PDB file of C-alpha atoms in Angstrom:
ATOM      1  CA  UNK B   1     117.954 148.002 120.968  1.00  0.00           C
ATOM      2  CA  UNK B   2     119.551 144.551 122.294  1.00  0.00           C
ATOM      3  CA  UNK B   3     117.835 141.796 121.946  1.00  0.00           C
ATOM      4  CA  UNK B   4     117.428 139.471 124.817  1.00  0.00           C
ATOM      5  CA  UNK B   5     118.241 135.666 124.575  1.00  0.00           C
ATOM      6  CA  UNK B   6     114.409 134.806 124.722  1.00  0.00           C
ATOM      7  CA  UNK B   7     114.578 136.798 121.144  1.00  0.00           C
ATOM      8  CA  UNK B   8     117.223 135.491 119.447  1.00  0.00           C
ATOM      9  CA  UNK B   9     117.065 132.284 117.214  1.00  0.00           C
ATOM     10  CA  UNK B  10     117.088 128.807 119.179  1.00  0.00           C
ATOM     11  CA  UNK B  11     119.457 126.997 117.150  1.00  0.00           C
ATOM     12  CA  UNK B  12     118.791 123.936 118.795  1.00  0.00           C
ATOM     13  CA  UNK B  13     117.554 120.395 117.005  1.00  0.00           C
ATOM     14  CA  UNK B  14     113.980 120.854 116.661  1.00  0.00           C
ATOM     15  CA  UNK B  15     113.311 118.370 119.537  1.00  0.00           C
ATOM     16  CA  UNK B  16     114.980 120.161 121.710  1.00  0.00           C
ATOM     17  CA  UNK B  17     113.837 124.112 120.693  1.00  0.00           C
ATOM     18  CA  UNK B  18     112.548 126.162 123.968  1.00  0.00           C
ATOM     19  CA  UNK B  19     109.588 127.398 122.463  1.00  0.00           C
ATOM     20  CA  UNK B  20     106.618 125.424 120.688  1.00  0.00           C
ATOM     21  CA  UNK B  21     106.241 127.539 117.952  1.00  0.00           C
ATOM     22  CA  UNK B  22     109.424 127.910 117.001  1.00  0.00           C
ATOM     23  CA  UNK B  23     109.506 123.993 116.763  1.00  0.00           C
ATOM     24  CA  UNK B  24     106.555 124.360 115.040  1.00  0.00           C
ATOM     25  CA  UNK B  25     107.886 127.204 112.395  1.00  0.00           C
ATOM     26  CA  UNK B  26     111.273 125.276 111.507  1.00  0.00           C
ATOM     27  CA  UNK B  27     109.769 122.246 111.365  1.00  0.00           C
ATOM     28  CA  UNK B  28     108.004 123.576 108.120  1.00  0.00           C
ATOM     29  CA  UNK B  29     111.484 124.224 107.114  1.00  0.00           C
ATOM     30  CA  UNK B  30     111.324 120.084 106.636  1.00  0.00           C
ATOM     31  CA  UNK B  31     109.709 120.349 103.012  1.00  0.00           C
ATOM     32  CA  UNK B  32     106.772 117.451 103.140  1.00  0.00           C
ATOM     33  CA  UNK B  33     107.124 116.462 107.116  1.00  0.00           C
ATOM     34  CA  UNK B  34     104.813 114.347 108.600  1.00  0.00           C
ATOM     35  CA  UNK B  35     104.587 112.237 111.339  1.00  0.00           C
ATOM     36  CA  UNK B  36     103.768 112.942 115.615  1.00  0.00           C
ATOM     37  CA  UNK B  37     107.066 111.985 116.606  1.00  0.00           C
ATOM     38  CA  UNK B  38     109.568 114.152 116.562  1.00  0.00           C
ATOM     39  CA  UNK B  39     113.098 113.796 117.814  1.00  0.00           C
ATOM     40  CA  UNK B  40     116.238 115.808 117.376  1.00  0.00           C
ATOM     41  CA  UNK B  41     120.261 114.913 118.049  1.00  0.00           C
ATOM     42  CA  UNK B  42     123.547 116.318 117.338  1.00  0.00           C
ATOM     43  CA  UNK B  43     127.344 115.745 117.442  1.00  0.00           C
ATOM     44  CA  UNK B  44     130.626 117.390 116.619  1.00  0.00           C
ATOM     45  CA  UNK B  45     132.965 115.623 113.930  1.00  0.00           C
ATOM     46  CA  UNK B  46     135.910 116.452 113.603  1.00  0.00           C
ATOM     47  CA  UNK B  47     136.082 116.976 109.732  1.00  0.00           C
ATOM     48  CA  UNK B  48     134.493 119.402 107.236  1.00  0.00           C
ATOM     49  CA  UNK B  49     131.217 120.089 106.707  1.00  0.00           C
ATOM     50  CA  UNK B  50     131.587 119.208 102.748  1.00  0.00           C
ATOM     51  CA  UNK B  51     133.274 115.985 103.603  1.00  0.00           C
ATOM     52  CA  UNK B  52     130.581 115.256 106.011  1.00  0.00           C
ATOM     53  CA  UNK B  53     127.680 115.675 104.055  1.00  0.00           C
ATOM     54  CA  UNK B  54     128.983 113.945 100.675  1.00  0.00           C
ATOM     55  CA  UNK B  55     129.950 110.905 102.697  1.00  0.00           C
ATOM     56  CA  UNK B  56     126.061 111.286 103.745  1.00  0.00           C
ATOM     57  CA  UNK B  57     124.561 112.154 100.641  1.00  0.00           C
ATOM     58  CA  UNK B  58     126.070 108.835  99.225  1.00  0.00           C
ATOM     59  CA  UNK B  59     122.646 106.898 101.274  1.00  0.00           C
ATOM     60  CA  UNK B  60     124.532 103.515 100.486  1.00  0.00           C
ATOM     61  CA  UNK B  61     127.168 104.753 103.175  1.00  0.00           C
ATOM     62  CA  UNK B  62     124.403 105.079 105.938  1.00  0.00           C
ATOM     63  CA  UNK B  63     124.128 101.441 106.261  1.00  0.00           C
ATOM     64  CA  UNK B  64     127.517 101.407 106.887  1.00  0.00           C
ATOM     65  CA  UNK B  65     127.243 103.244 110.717  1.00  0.00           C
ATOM     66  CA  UNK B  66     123.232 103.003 111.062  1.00  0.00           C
ATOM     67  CA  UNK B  67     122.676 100.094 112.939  1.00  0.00           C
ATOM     68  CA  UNK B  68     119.423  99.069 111.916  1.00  0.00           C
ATOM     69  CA  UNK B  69     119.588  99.551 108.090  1.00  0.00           C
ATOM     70  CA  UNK B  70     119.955  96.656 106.304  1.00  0.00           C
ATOM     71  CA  UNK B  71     120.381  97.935 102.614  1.00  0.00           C
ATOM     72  CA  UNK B  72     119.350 101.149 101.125  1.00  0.00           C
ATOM     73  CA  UNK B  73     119.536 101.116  97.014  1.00  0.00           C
ATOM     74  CA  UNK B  74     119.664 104.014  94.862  1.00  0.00           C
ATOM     75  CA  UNK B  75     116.579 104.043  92.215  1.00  0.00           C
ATOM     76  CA  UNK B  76     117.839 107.737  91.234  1.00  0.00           C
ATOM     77  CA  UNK B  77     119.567 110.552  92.568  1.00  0.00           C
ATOM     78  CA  UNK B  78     116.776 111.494  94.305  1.00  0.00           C
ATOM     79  CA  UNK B  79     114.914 108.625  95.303  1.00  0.00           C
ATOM     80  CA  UNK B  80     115.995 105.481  97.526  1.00  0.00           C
ATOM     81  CA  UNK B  81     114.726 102.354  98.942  1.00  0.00           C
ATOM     82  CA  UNK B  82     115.366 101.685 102.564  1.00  0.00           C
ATOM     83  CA  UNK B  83     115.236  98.034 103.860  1.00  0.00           C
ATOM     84  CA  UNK B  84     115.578  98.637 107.658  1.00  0.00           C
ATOM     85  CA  UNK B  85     115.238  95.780 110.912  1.00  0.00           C
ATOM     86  CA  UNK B  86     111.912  96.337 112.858  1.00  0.00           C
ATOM     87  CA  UNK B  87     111.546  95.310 116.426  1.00  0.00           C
ATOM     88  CA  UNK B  88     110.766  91.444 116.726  1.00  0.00           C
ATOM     89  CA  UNK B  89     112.934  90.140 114.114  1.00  0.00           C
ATOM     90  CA  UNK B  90     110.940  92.023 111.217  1.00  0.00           C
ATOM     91  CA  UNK B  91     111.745  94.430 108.791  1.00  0.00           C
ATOM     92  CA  UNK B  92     109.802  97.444 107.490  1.00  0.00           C
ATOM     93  CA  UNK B  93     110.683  99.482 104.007  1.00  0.00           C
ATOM     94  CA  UNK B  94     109.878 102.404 102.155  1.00  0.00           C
ATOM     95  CA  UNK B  95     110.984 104.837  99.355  1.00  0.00           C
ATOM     96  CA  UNK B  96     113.182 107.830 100.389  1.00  0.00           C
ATOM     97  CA  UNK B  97     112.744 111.173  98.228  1.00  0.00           C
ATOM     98  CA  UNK B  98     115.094 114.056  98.702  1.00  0.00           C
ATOM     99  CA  UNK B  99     112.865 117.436  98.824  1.00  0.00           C
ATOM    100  CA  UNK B 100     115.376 120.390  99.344  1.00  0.00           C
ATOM    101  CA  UNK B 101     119.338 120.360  99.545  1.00  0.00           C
ATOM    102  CA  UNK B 102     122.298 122.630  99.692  1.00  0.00           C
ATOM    103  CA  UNK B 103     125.185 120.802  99.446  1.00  0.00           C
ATOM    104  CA  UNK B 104     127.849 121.057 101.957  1.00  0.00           C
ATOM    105  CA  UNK B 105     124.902 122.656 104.437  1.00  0.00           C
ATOM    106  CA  UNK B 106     121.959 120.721 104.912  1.00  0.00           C
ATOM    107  CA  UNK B 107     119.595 117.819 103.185  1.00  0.00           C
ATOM    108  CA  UNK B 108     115.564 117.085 103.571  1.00  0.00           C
ATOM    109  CA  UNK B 109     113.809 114.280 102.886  1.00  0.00           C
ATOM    110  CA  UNK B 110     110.451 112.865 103.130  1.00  0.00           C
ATOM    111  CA  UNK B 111     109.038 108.919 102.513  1.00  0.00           C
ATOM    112  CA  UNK B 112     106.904 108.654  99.840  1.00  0.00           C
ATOM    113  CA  UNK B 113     103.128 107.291 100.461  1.00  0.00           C
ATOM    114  CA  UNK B 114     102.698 104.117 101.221  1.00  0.00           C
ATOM    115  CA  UNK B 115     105.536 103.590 103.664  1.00  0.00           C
ATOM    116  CA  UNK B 116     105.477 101.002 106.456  1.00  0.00           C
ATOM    117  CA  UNK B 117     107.069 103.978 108.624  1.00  0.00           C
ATOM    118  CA  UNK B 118     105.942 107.238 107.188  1.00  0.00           C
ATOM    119  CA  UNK B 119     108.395 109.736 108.015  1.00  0.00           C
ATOM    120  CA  UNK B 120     110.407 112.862 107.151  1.00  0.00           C
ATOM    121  CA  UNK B 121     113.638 115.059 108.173  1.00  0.00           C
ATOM    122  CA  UNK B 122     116.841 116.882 107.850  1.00  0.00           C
ATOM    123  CA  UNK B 123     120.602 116.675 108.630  1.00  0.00           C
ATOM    124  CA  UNK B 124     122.629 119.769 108.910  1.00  0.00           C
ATOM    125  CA  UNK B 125     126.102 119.938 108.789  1.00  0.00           C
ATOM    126  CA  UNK B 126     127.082 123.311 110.399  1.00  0.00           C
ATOM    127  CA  UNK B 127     130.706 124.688 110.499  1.00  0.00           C
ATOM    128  CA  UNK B 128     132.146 124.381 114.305  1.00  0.00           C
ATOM    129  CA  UNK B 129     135.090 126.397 113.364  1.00  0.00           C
ATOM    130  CA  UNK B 130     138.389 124.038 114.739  1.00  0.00           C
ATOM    131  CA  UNK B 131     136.189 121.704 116.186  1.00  0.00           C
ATOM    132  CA  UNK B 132     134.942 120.424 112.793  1.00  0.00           C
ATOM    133  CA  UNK B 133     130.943 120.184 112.593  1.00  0.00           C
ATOM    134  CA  UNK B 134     128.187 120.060 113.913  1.00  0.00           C
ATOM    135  CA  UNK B 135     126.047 117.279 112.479  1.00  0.00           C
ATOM    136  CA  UNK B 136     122.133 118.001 113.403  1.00  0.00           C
ATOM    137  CA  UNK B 137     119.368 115.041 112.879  1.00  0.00           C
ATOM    138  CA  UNK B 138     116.102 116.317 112.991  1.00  0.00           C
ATOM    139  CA  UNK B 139     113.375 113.425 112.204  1.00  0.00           C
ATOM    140  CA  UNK B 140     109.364 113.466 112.074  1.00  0.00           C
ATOM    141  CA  UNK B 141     107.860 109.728 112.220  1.00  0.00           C
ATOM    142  CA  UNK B 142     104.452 107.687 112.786  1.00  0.00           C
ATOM    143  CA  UNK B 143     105.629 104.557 114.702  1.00  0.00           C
ATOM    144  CA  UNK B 144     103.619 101.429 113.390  1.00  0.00           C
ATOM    145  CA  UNK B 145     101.350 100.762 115.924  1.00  0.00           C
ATOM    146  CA  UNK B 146     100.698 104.117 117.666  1.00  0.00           C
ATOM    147  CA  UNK B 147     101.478 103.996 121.429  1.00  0.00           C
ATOM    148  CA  UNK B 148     102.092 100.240 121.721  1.00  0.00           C
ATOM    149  CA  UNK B 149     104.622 100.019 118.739  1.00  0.00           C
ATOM    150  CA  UNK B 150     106.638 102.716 120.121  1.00  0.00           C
ATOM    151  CA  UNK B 151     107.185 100.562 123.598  1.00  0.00           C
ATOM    152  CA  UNK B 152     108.113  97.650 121.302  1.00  0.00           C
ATOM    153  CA  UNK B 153     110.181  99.217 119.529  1.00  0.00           C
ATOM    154  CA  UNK B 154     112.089 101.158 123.010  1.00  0.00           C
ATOM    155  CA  UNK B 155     111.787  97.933 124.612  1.00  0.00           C
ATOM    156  CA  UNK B 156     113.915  95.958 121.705  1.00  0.00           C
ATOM    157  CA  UNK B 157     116.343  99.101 121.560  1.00  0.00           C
ATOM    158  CA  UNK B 158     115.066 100.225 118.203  1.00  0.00           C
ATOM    159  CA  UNK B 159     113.682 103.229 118.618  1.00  0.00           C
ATOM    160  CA  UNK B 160     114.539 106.127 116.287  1.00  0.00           C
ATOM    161  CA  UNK B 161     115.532 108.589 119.098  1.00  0.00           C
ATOM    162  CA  UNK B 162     117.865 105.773 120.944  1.00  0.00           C
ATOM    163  CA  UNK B 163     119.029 104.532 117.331  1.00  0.00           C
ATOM    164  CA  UNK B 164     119.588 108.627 116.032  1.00  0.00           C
ATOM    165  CA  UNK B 165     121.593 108.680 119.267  1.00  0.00           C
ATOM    166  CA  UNK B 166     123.396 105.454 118.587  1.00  0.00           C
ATOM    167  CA  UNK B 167     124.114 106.417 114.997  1.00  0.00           C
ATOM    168  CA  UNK B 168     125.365 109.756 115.391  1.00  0.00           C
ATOM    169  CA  UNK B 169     127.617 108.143 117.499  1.00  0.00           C
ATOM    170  CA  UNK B 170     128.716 105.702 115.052  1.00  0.00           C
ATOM    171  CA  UNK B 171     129.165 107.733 112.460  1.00  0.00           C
ATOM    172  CA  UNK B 172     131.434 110.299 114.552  1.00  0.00           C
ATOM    173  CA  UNK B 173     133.540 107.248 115.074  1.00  0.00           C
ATOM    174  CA  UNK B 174     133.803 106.562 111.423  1.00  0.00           C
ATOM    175  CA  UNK B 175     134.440 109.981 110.094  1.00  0.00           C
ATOM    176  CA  UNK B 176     137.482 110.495 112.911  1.00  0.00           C
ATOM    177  CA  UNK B 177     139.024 107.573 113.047  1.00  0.00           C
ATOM    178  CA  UNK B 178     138.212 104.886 110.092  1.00  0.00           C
ATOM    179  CA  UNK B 179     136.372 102.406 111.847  1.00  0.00           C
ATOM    180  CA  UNK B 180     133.575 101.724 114.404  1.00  0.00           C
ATOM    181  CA  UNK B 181     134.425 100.250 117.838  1.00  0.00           C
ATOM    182  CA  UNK B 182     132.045  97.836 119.106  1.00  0.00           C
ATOM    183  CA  UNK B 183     133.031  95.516 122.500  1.00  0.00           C
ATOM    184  CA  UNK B 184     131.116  92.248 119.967  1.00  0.00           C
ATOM    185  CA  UNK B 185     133.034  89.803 119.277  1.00  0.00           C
ATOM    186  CA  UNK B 186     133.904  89.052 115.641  1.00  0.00           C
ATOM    187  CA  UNK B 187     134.149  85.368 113.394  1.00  0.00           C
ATOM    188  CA  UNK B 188     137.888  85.970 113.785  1.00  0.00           C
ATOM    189  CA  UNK B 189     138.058  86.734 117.852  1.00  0.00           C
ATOM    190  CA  UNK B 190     135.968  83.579 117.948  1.00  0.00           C
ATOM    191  CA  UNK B 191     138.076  81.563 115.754  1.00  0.00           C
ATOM    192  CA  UNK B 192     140.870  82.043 117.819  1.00  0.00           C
ATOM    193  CA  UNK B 193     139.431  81.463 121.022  1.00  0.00           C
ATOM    194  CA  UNK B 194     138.264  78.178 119.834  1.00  0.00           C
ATOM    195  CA  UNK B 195     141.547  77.085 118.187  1.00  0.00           C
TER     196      UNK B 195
END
């Protein structure tokens, strides 16, 4: 019997899944998610999937591509400590703790209690055949201040589904070509303008 395309397995980022319950059933495949928010984004790299994710599972390199993360330090292979910039100038941290990984295909994490953003997720690196990978984000999060805190944070451009968007972005640029473009100015640009 064929199965019709309402049967067969949306392989789409969770925040973007047709049906509810699916959502609902592989978000449980995040070991320890929490959080109301839930957003989902993707890209195609051109490289492999096991050069993506070690690049990745090195969490030092994230600052190097996400935007708003000032410093993330290792306490063990597991566990990390994420400094990131909050709208308004602050910053907010917490403790990272890897729950489930395979490497080369996917890792989970979740924060550990007490964080200023609690939150949880998973990035899958899944082979695109000569198109590289596919690089999924899937992240579950309780904005600081409910409602109001999310506007903040959309209004200063630092909300987790514009920055996942912005990163993946970023990070596409770095894995294919070396560097990140950006249209800022840098000390050196300046420099010579002024000279």
């Amino acid at each position: 019997m064929a199965e019709t395309l309402d049967q067969r397995r949306d392989d789409a980022p969770l925040g973007a899944a047709r049906h509810a319950d699916e959502a609902q059933a592989r978000q449980q495949g995040v070991p320890g998610a929490h959080g109301d928010q839930v957003i989902g984004r993707s890209v195609t790299i051109n490289r492999s999937a096991r050069e993506l994710y070690a690049f990745w599972r090195d969490f030092q390199n994230l600052a190097s591509f996400m935007e708003n993360v000032e410093r993330i330090d290792m306490i063990d292979a597991k566990q990390s400590h994420w400094v990131v910039k909050a709208p308004g100038g602050g910053r907010v941290e917490w403790r990272a703790v890897v729950t489930q990984e395979s490497e080369g295909d996917f890792i989970c994490w979740t924060s550990a209690p007490g964080a200023d953003v609690p939150n949880s997720g998973r990035v899958d690196f899944r082979d695109a055949g000569p198109r590289g990978t596919v690089v999924s984000v899937t992240l579950t999060y309780d904005p600081p201040g409910g409602f109001i805190g999310r506007a903040i944070a959309k209004l200063f451009q630092r909300e987790p589904a514009i920055q996942a968007r912005r990163d993946l972005r970023r990070f596409k640029q770095l894995m294919e070509t070396g560097e990140i473009a950006t249209g800022a100015r840098n000390r050196r640009q300046h420099q010579e303008r002024d000279a």
